[in-house]
Coordinates of C-alpha atoms and ligand atoms in Angstrom, one line a residue:
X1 CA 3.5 19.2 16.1
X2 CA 0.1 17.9 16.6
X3 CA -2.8 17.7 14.1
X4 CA -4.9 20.5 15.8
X5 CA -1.5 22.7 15.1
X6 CA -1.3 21.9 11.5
X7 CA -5.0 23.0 11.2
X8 CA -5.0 25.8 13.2
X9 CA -1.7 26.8 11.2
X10 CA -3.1 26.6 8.3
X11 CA -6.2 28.6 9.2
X12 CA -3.4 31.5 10.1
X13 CA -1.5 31.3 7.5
X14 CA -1.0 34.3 4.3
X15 CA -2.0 33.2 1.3
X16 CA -0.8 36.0 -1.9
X17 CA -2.0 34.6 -5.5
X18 CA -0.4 37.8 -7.0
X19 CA 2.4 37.0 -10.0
X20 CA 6.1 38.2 -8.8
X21 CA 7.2 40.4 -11.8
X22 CA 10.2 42.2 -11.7
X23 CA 11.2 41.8 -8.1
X24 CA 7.5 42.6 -6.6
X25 CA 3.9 41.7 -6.4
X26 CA 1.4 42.2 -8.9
X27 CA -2.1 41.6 -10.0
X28 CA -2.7 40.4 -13.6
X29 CA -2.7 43.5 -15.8
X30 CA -6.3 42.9 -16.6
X31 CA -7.6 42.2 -12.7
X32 CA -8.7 39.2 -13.3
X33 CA -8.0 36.5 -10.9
X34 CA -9.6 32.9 -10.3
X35 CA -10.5 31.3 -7.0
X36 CA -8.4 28.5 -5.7
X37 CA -9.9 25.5 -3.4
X38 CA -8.2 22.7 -1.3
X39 CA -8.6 19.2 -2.2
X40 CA -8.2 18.8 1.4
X41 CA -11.3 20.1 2.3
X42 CA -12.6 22.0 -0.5
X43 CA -12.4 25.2 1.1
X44 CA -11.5 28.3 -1.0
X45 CA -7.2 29.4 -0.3
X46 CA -7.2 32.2 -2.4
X47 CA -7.9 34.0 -5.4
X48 CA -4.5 33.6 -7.6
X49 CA -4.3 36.0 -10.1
X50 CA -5.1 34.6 -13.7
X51 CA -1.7 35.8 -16.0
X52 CA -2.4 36.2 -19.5
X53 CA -0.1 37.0 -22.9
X54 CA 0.5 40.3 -21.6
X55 CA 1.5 39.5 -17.9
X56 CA 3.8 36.9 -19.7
X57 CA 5.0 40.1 -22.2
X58 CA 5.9 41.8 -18.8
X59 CA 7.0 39.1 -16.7
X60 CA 9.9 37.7 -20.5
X61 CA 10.5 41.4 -20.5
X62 CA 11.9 41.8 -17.1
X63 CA 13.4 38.1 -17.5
X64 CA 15.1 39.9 -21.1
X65 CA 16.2 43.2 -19.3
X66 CA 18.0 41.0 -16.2
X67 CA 19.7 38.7 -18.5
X68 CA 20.7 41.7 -21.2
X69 CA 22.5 44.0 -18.3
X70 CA 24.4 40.7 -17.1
X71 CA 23.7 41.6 -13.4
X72 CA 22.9 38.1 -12.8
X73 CA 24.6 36.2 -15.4
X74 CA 27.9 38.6 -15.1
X75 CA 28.9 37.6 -12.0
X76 CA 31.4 35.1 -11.4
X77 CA 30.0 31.8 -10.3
X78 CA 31.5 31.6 -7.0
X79 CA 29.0 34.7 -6.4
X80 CA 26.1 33.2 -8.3
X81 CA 26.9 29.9 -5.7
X82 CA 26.9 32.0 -2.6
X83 CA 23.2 33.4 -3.5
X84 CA 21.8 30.4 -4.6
X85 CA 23.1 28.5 -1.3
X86 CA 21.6 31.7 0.8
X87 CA 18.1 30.8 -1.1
X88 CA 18.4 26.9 -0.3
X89 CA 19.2 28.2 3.7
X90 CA 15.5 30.1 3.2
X91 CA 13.7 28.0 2.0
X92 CA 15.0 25.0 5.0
X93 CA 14.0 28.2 7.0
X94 CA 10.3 28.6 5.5
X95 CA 10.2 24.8 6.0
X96 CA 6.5 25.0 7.8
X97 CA 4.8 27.8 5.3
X98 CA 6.4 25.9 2.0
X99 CA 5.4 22.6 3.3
X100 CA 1.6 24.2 4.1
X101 CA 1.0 25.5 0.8
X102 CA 2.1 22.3 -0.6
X103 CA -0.1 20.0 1.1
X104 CA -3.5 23.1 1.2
X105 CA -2.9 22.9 -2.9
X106 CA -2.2 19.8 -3.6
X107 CA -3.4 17.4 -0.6
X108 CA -0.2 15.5 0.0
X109 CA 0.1 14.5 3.6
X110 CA 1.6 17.5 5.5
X111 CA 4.7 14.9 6.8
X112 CA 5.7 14.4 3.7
X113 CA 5.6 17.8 2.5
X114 CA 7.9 18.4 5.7
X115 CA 10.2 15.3 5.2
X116 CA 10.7 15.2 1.2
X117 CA 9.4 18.2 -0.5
X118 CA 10.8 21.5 0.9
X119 CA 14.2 19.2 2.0
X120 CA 14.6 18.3 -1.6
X121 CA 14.2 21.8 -3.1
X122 CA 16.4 23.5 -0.8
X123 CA 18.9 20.3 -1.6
X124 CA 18.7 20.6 -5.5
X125 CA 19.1 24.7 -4.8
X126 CA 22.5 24.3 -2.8
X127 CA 23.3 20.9 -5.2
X128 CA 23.6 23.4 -8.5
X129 CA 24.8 26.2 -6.6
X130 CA 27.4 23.9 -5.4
X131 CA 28.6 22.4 -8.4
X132 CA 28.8 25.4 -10.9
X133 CA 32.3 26.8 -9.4
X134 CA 33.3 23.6 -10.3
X135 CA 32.1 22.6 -13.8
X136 CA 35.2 23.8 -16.3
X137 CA 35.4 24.3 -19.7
X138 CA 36.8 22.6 -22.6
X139 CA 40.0 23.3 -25.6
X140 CA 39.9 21.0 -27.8
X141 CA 42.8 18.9 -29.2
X142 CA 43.0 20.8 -32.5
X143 CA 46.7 21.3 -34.0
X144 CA 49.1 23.4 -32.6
X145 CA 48.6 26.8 -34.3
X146 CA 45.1 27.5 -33.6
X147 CA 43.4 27.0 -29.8
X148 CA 39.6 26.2 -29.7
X149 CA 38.0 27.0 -26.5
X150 CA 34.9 25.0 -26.0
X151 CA 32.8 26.8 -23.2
X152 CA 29.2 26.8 -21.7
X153 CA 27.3 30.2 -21.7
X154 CA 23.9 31.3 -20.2
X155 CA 20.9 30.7 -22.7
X156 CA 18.5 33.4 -21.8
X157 CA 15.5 33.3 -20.7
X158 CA 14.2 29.8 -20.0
X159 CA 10.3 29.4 -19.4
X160 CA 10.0 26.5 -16.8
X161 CA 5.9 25.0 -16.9
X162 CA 5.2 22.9 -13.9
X163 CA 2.6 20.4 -13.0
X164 CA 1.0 19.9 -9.6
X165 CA 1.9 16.3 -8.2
X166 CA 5.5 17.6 -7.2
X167 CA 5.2 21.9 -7.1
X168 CA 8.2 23.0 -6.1
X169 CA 10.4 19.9 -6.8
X170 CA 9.5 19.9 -10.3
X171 CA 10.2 23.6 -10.5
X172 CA 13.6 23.3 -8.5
X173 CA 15.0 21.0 -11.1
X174 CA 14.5 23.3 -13.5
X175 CA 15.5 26.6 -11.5
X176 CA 18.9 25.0 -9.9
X177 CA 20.5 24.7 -13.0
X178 CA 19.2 27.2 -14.9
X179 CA 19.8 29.9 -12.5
X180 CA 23.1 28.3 -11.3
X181 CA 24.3 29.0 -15.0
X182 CA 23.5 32.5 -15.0
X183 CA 19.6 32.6 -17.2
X184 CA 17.0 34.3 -16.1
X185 CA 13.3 32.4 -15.5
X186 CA 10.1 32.9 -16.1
X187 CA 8.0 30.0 -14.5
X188 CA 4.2 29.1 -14.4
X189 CA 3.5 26.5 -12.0
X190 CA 0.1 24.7 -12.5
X191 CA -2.7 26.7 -11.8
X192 CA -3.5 23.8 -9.4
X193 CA -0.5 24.5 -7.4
X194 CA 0.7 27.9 -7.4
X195 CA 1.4 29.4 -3.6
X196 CA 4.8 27.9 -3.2
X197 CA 6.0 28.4 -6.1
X198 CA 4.9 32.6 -5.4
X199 CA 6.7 32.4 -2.2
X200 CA 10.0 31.0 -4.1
X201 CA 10.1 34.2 -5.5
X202 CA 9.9 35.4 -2.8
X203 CA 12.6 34.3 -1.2
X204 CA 15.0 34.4 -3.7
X205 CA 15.1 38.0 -4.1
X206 CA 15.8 37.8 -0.1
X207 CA 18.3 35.7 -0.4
X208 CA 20.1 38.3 -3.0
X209 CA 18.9 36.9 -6.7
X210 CA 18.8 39.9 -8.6
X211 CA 14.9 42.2 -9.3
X212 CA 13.7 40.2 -12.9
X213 CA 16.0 37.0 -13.0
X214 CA 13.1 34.8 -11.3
X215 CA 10.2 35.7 -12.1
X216 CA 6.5 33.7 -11.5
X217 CA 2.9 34.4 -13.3
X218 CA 0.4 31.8 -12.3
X219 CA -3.0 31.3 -14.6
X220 CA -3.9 28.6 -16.7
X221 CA -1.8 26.2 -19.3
X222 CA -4.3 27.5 -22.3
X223 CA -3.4 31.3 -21.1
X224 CA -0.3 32.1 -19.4
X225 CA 1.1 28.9 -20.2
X226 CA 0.8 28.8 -24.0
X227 CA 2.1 32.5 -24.1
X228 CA 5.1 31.8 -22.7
X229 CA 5.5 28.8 -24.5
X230 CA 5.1 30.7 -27.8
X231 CA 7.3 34.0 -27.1
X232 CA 9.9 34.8 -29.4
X233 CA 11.9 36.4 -26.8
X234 CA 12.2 32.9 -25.0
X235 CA 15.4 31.1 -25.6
X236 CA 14.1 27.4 -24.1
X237 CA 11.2 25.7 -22.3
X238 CA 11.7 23.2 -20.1
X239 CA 8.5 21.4 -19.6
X240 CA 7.1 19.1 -16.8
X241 CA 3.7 17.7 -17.4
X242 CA 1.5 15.2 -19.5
X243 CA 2.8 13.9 -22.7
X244 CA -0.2 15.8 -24.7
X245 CA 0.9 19.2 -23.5
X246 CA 4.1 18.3 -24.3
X247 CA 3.0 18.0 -28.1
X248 CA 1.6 21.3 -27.9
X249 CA 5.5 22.8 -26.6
X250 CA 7.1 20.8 -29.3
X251 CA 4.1 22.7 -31.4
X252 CA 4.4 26.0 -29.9
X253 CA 8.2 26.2 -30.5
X254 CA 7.9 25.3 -34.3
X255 CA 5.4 28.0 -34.7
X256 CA 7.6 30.5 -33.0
X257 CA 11.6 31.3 -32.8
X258 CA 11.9 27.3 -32.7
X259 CA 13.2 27.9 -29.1
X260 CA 14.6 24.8 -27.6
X261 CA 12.1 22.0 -26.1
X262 CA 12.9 20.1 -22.9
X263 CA 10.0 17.5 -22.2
X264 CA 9.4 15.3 -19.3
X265 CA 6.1 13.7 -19.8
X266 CA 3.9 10.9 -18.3
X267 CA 4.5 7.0 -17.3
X268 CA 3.5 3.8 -17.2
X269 CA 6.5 2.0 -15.4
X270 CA 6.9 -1.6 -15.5
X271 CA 7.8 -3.6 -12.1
X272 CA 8.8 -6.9 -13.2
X273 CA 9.0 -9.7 -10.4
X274 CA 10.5 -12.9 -11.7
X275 CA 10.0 -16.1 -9.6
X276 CA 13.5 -16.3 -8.6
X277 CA 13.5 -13.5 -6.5
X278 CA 14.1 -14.8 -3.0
X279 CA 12.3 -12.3 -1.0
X280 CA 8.9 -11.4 -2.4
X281 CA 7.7 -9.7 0.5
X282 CA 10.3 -6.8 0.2
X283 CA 9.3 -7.0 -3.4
X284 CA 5.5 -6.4 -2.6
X285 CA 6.2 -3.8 0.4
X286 CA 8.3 -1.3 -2.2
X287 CA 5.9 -1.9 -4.9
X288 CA 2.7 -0.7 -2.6
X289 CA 4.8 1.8 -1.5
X290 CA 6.5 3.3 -4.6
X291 CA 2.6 3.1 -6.0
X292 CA 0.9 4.8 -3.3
X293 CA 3.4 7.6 -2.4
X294 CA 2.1 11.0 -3.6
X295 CA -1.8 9.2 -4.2
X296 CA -0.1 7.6 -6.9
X297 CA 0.6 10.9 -8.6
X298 CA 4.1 10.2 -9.3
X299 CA 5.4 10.0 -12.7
X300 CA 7.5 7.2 -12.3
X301 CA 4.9 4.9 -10.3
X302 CA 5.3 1.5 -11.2
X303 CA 1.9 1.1 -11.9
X304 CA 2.3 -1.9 -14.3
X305 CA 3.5 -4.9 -12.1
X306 CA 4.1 -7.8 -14.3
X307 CA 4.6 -11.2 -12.5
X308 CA 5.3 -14.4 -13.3
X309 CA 2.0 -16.7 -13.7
X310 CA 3.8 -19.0 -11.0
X311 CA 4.1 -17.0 -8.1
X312 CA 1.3 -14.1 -9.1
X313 CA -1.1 -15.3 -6.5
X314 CA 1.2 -15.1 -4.0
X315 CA 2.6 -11.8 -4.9
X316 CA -1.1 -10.4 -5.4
X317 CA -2.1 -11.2 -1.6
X318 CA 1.3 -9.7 -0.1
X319 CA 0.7 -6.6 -2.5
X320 CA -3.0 -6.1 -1.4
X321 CA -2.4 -6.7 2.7
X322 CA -0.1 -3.7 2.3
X323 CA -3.2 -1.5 1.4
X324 CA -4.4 -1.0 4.8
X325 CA -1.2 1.1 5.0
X326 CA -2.3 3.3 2.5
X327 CA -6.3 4.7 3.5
X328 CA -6.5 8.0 2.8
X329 CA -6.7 10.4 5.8
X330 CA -6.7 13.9 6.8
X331 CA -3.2 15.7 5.1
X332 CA -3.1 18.0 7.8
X333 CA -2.9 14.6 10.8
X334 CA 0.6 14.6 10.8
X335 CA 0.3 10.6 10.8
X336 CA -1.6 10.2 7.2
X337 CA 0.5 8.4 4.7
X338 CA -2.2 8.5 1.9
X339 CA -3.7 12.2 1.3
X340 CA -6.1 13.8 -1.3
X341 CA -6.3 13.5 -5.1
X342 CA -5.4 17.0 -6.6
X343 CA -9.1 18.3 -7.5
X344 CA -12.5 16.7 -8.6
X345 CA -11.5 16.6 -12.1
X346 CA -8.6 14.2 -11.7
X347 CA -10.9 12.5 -8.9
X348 CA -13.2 11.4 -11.7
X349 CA -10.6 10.8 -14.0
X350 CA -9.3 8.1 -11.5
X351 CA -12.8 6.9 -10.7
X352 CA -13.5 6.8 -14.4
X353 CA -9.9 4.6 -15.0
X354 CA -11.6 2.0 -12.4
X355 CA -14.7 1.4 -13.8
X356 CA -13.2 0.8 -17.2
X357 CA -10.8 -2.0 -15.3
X358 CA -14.2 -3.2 -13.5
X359 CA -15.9 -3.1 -17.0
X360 CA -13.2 -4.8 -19.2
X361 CA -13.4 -7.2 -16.7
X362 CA -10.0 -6.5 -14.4
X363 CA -10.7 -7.6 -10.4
X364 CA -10.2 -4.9 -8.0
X365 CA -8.3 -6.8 -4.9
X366 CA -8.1 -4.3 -2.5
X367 CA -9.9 -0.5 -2.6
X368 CA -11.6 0.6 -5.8
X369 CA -13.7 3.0 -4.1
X370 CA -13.6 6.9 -3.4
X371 CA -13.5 7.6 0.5
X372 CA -13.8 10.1 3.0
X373 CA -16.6 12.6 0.7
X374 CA -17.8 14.1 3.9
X375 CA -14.7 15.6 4.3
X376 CA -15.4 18.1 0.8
X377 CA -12.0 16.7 0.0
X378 CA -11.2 14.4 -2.8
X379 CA -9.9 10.9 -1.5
X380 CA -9.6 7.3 -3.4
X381 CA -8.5 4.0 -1.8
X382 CA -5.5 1.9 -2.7
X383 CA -6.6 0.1 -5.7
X384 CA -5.2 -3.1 -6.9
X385 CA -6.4 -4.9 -10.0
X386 CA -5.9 -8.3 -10.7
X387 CA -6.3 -10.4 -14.1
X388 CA -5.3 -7.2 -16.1
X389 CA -5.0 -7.5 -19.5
X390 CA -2.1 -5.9 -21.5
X391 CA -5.2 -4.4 -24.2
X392 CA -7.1 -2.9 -21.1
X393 CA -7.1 0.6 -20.8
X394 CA -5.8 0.3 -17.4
X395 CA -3.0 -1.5 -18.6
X396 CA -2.1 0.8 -21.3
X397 CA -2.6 4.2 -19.9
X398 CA -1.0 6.7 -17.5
X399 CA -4.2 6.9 -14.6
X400 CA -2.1 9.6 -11.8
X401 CA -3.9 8.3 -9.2
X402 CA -3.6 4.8 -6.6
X403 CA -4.6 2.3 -8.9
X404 CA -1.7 -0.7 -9.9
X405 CA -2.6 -2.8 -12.7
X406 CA -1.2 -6.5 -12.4
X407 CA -0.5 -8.2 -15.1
X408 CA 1.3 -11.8 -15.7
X409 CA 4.0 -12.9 -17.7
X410 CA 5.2 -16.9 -19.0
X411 CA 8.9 -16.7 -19.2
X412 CA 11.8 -13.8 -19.4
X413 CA 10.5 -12.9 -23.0
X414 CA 7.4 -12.5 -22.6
X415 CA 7.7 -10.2 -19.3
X416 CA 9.9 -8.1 -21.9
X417 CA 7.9 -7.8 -24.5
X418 CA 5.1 -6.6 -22.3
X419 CA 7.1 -4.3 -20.6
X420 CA 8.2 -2.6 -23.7
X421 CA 4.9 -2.3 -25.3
X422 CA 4.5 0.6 -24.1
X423 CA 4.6 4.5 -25.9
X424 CA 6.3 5.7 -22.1
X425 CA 9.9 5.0 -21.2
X426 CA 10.2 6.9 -17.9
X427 CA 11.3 4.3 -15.4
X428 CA 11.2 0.2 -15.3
X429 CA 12.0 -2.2 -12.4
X430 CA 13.2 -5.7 -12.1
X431 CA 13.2 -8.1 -9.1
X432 CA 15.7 -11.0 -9.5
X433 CA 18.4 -13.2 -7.8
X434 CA 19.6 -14.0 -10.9
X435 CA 22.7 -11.9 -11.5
X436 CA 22.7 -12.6 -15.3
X437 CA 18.4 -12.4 -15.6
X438 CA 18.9 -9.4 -13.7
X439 CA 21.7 -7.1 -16.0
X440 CA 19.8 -9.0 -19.2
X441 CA 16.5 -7.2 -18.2
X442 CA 17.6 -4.0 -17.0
X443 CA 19.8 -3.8 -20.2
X444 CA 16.6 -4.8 -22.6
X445 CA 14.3 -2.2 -20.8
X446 CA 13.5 0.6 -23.0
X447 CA 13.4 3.3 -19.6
X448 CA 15.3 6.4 -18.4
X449 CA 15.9 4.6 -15.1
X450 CA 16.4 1.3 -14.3
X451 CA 15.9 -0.2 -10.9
X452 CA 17.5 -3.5 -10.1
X453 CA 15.5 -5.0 -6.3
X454 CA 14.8 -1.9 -5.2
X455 CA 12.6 1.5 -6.4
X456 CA 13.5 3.9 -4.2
X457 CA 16.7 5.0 -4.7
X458 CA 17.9 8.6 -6.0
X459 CA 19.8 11.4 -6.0
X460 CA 20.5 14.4 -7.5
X461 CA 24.0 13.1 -9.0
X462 CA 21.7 11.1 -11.7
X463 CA 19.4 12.1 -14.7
X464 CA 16.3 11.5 -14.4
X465 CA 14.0 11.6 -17.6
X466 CA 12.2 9.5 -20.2
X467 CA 12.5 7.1 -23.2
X468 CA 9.8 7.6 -26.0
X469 CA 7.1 9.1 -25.4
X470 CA 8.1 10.1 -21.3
X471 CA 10.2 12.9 -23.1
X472 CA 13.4 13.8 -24.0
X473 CA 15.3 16.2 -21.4
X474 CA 17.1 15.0 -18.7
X475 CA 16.4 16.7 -15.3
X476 CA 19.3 16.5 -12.4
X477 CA 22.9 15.7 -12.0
X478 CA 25.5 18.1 -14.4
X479 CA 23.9 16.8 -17.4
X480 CA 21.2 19.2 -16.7
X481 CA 23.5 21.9 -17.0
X482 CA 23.4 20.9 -20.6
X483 CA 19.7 22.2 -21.3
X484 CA 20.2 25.9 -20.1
X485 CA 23.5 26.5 -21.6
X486 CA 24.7 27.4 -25.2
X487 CA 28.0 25.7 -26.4
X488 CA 30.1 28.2 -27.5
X489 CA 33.4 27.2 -29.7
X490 CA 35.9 30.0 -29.9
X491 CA 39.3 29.8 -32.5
X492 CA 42.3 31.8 -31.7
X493 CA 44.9 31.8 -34.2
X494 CA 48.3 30.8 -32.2
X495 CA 51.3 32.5 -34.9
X496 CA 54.8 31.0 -35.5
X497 CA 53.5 27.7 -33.3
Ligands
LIG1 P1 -0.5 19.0 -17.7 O1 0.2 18.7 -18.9 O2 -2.0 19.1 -17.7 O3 0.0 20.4 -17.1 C1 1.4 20.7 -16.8 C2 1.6 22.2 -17.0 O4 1.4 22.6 -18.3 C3 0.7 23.1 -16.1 O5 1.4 24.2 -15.6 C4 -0.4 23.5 -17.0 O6 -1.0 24.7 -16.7 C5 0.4 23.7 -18.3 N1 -0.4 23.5 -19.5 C6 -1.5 22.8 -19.7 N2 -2.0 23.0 -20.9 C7 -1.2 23.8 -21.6 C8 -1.2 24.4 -22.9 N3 -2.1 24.2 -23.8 N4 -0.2 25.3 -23.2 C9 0.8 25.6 -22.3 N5 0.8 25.1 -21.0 C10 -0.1 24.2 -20.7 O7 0.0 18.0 -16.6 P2 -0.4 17.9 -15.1 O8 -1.8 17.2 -15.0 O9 -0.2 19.2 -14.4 O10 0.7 16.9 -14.5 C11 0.6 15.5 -14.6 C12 1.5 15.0 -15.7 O11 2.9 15.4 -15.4 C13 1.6 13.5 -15.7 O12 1.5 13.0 -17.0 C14 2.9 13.1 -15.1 O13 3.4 11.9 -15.5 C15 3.8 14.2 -15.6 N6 5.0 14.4 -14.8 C16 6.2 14.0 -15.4 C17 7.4 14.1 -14.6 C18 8.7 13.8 -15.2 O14 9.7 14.1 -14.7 N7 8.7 13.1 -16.4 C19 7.3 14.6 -13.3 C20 6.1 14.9 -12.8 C21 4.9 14.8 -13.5

C-alpha cells in the first residue's frame, strides 16, 4: 500500500458520527452534533453527534430491555462464543476502514493502526469469546447435608468510558468480557476518538449480537459521559481515562445506586537501569521505544528512567541517538513510526510540560520542539530531558506526550525510593544482571506490572491495571471476568445425607 493510497483512501472513506441505539443509527435526540477535525491535518472528518442525559436515557434503556428479556445473556455460552468469534472475524475483515478511523482521529501512524490496533481488538474479541465455554463454576466444600453452588452471573448493564490514545483497544477490554459474560453495554468513547468505536457497533450486530446489547453514544465526558456514569439503571462502570475523571466515577457512583467502579487511570512508570546490566544498548533502544510508541500517549510509558549516577552519561547519549528514529511524520506514509499528538489542547499541554522542565532547569537532549505546523496537524519531537529532578514537575507528573524525564539514582535504595514516590502504580521496569538485585526490585516496586530486561512483553492471559492512584480494576486475562459478573451463592438442602 503506498502513501498516495492511504490518502486517497482516506479522502473516500464514510465517515457516520450518529450514536448506534438499539441496533440502528441515530442523531442525538436534540440534533445537536459537534464537528470533528484530524490532528493529522486538521481537516474537519465529521460532525459526530453530541449525546446528552436523554440519548444516554435511550441508549441504558435499550441496554435494560436486551439484558431483562435474556436474548443475549440467555443463551448458552457456546452460542454467546460463536457470535463473539464471528465479530472478531469482522473486524480482521474491516481491517483497512478500522485502522483509518483510528489513525484520521487520533493521528497514530496508519502501520500501526494496521499491525497492533485492529489485530488486537479482534484478538481480545475471540480471547473472551474463547474462554467463557470454559470458565466453570464453583460448590463449595460445605458439610455433607447442604450443597452451595458458587456461580458467576451477568451484571447488567455495564457503561464502558474510553479515552483516545488506544480507541478501540481500550474499549475491547472492556467489551470482551463483558459481553462474553452475557451484559449488555453502553459505551462512550472519547469524543476525540469516536468513528471506530461507531463502526464496532456496527459490526457486531452483523456478526449476530443481539438489537440493544451494544450500544454506542458519542458526545462529551461533562455530557454523555457523566450521565451514564450517574444512571441508576447502570449496574457498573468500567472506566479508562485520567486519574481526575476517575474521582469524578468514584463520585458519580456514590451519588447514585453506588454502582460498581472499575478505574484505570494515568502513569508515571519508573525504568530503573542499574549499572550491572551488561547490555545498555538494548536497555536504551526499548526504553526510546516503549516511550515514543503511540507519541508517548501510552499509559504505561516509562517516562521516568532512573539511572545510576555511574553510567547515566552513557545511558543518556544511547537513549537520545535513538531519537532520530522517532521524528514525527505524515500518519498516513505507511513508513512513519512517530505520528500526531491527539488535538491542539494536549499539543500545548505537552509543549507547556517542556517549558516547565526548561524553566526548573531540566536539559532537553534531544527534541523539545513542536514540528511539522505546516502540515495543520499537531506534531512534537522526541524529547529527552536530562538533570531531572525528582521535585520537577516533569518528574512528578503524567505529561501523555514524547517527553522522558531522566533522573539518577546512588545505590539500590535510593533508585527505590524514587521509584516509589510516586501517587501512580501502573507499571515499573528494572534492568539488571543481578538475579537477586533483579527479583529484590521487581518485588519492592509498588506497580501492576513488573518488567524484568525487557518492556514489551504482553498478552491477553495477564492483568493489566494499576497500584494507587493508576486505579483499581484489572483489565485482561479471566480475572476480568471478575468485574462484569455477580457472584451468586446458592444453598440446597441435601435430606437424610
Ligand atoms: P479523560 O479522563 O479526559 O477522558 C477519558 C474519558 O472520560 C473520555 O471518554 C471522556 O469523554 C470521559 N470524561 C471526561 N470527563 C468526564 C466527566 N466529567 N464525566 C464523565 N466522563 C468524562 O482521559 P483522556 O485524556 O481521554 O485519556 C488519557 C488518560 O487515560 C491518561 O491519564 C492515561 O494514562 C489514561 N489511560 C489509562 C489506561 C490504563 O489502562 N490504566 C489506558 C489508557 C489510558
Amino acid at each position: 500500500m503506498t502513501d498516495k493510497t492511504w490518502h486517497q483512501r482516506a479522502a473516500e472513506l464514510p465517515l457516520d458520527g450518529r450514536a448506534f441505539i438499539g441496533g440502528e443509527r441515530r442523531a442525538a435526540l436534540d440534533g445537536q452534533s459537534f464537528d470533528k477535525h484530524s490532528p493529522v491535518d486538521g481537516r474537519r472528518l465529521a460532525a459526530i453527534a453530541r449525546g446528552q442525559a436523554a440519548d444516554i436515557d435511550a441508549a441504558v434503556a435499550s441496554a435494560r430491555r436486551a439484558f431483562e428479556d435474556r436474548r443475549w445473556a440467555g443463551k448458552p455460552p457456546a452460542a454467546r462464543k460463536k457470535v463473539l468469534l464471528r465479530f472478531a472475524d469482522l473486524i480482521l475483515a474491516a481491517r483497512d476502514e478500522l485502522a483509518l478511523f483510528e489513525t484520521l482521529d487520533m493521528g497514530k501512524p496508519i502501520q500501526y493502526s494496521l499491525a497492533v490496533d485492529v489485530p488486537a481488538t479482534a484478538r481480545c474479541i475471540a480471547w473472551y469469546a474463547e474462554a467463557v465455554d470454559k470458565v466453570y463454576d464453583e460448590i463449595a466444600p460445605t458439610a455433607a447435608n447442604a450443597l452451595a453452588l458458587i456461580q458467576r452471573e451477568a451484571m447488567g448493564v455495564i457503561g464502558v468510558i474510553v479515552p483516545w490514545n488506544y480507541p478501540m483497544i481500550m474499549a475491547a477490554w472492556k467489551l470482551g468480557p463483558a459481553l462474553a459474560a452475557g451484559n449488555s453495554v453502553v459505551l462512550k468513547p472519547s469524543e476525540k476518538s469516536p468513528l471506530s468505536a461507531l463502526r464496532l457497533a456496527e459490526l457486531a450486530l452483523q456478526a449476530g449480537l443481539p438489537e440493544g446489547v451494544f450500544n454506542v453514544v458519542p458526545g462529551y465526558g461533562h455530557e454523555a459521559g457523566e450521565a451514564l456514569a450517574l444512571h441508576m439503571e447502570v449496574d457498573a462502570i468500567g472506566f479508562t481515562g485520567s486519574t481526575r475523571t476517575g474521582r469524578r466515577m468514584l463520585d458519580y457512583a456514590g451519588r447514585s445506586n453506588l454502582k460498581r467502579v472499575y478505574n484505570e487511570l494515568g502513569g508515571k512508570s519508573a525504568f530503573l537501569v542499574f549499572p550491572d546490566f551488561d547490555d545498555l544498548a538494548r536497555a536504551a533502544k526499548t526504553v526510546a521505544g516503549a516511550m515514543f510508541f503511540n507519541q508517548g500517549e501510552s499509559c504505561n510509558a516509562p517516562s521516568r528512567v532512573l539511572v545510576h549516577e555511574s553510567i547515566a552519561e552513557q545511558f543518556v547519549e544511547l537513549v537520545a541517538a535513538q531519537a532520530p528514529r522517532y521524528q514525527p511524520g505524515d500518519p498516513l506514509d505507511a513508513q512513519t513510526v512517530m505520528g500526531a499528538i491527539v488535538d491542539a489542547t494536549q499539543l500545548n499541554t505537552v509543549m507547556g510540560y517542556i517549558e516547565s522542565g526548561k524553566a526548573e532547569g531540566a536539559r532537553a537532549v534531544t527534541g523539545g520542539r513542536q514540528a511539522r505546523a505546516d502540515s495543520g496537524g499537531f506534531y512534537v519531537e522526541p524529547t529527552v530531558f536530562d538533570g531531572v529532578a525528582p521535585q520537577m514537575k516533569i518528574a512528578r507528573e503524567e505529561i501523555f506526550g514524547p517527553v522522558m524525564s531522566v533522573l539518577r539514582f546512588k545505590d539500590e535504595a535510593d533508585a527505590l525510593a524514587q521509584a516509589n514516590a510516586s501517587p501512580y502504580g501502573l507499571a515499573a521496569s528494572v534492568w539488571s544482571s543481578n538475579l537477586d538485585r533483579a527479583h529484590r526490585v521487581a518485588r519492592a516496586l509498588r506497580a501492576g506490572t513488573v518488567h524484568v530486561n525487557q518492556y514489551d512483553e504482553d498478552d491477553l492471559t495477564v492483568p493489566f491495571g494499576g497500584y494507587k492512584q493508576s486505579g483499581n480494576g484489572r483489565d485482561k486475562s479471566l480475572h476480568a471476568f471478575d468485574k462484569y459478573t455477580e457472584l451468586k451463592t446458592t444453598w440446597i438442602r441435601i435430606n437424610g445425607a
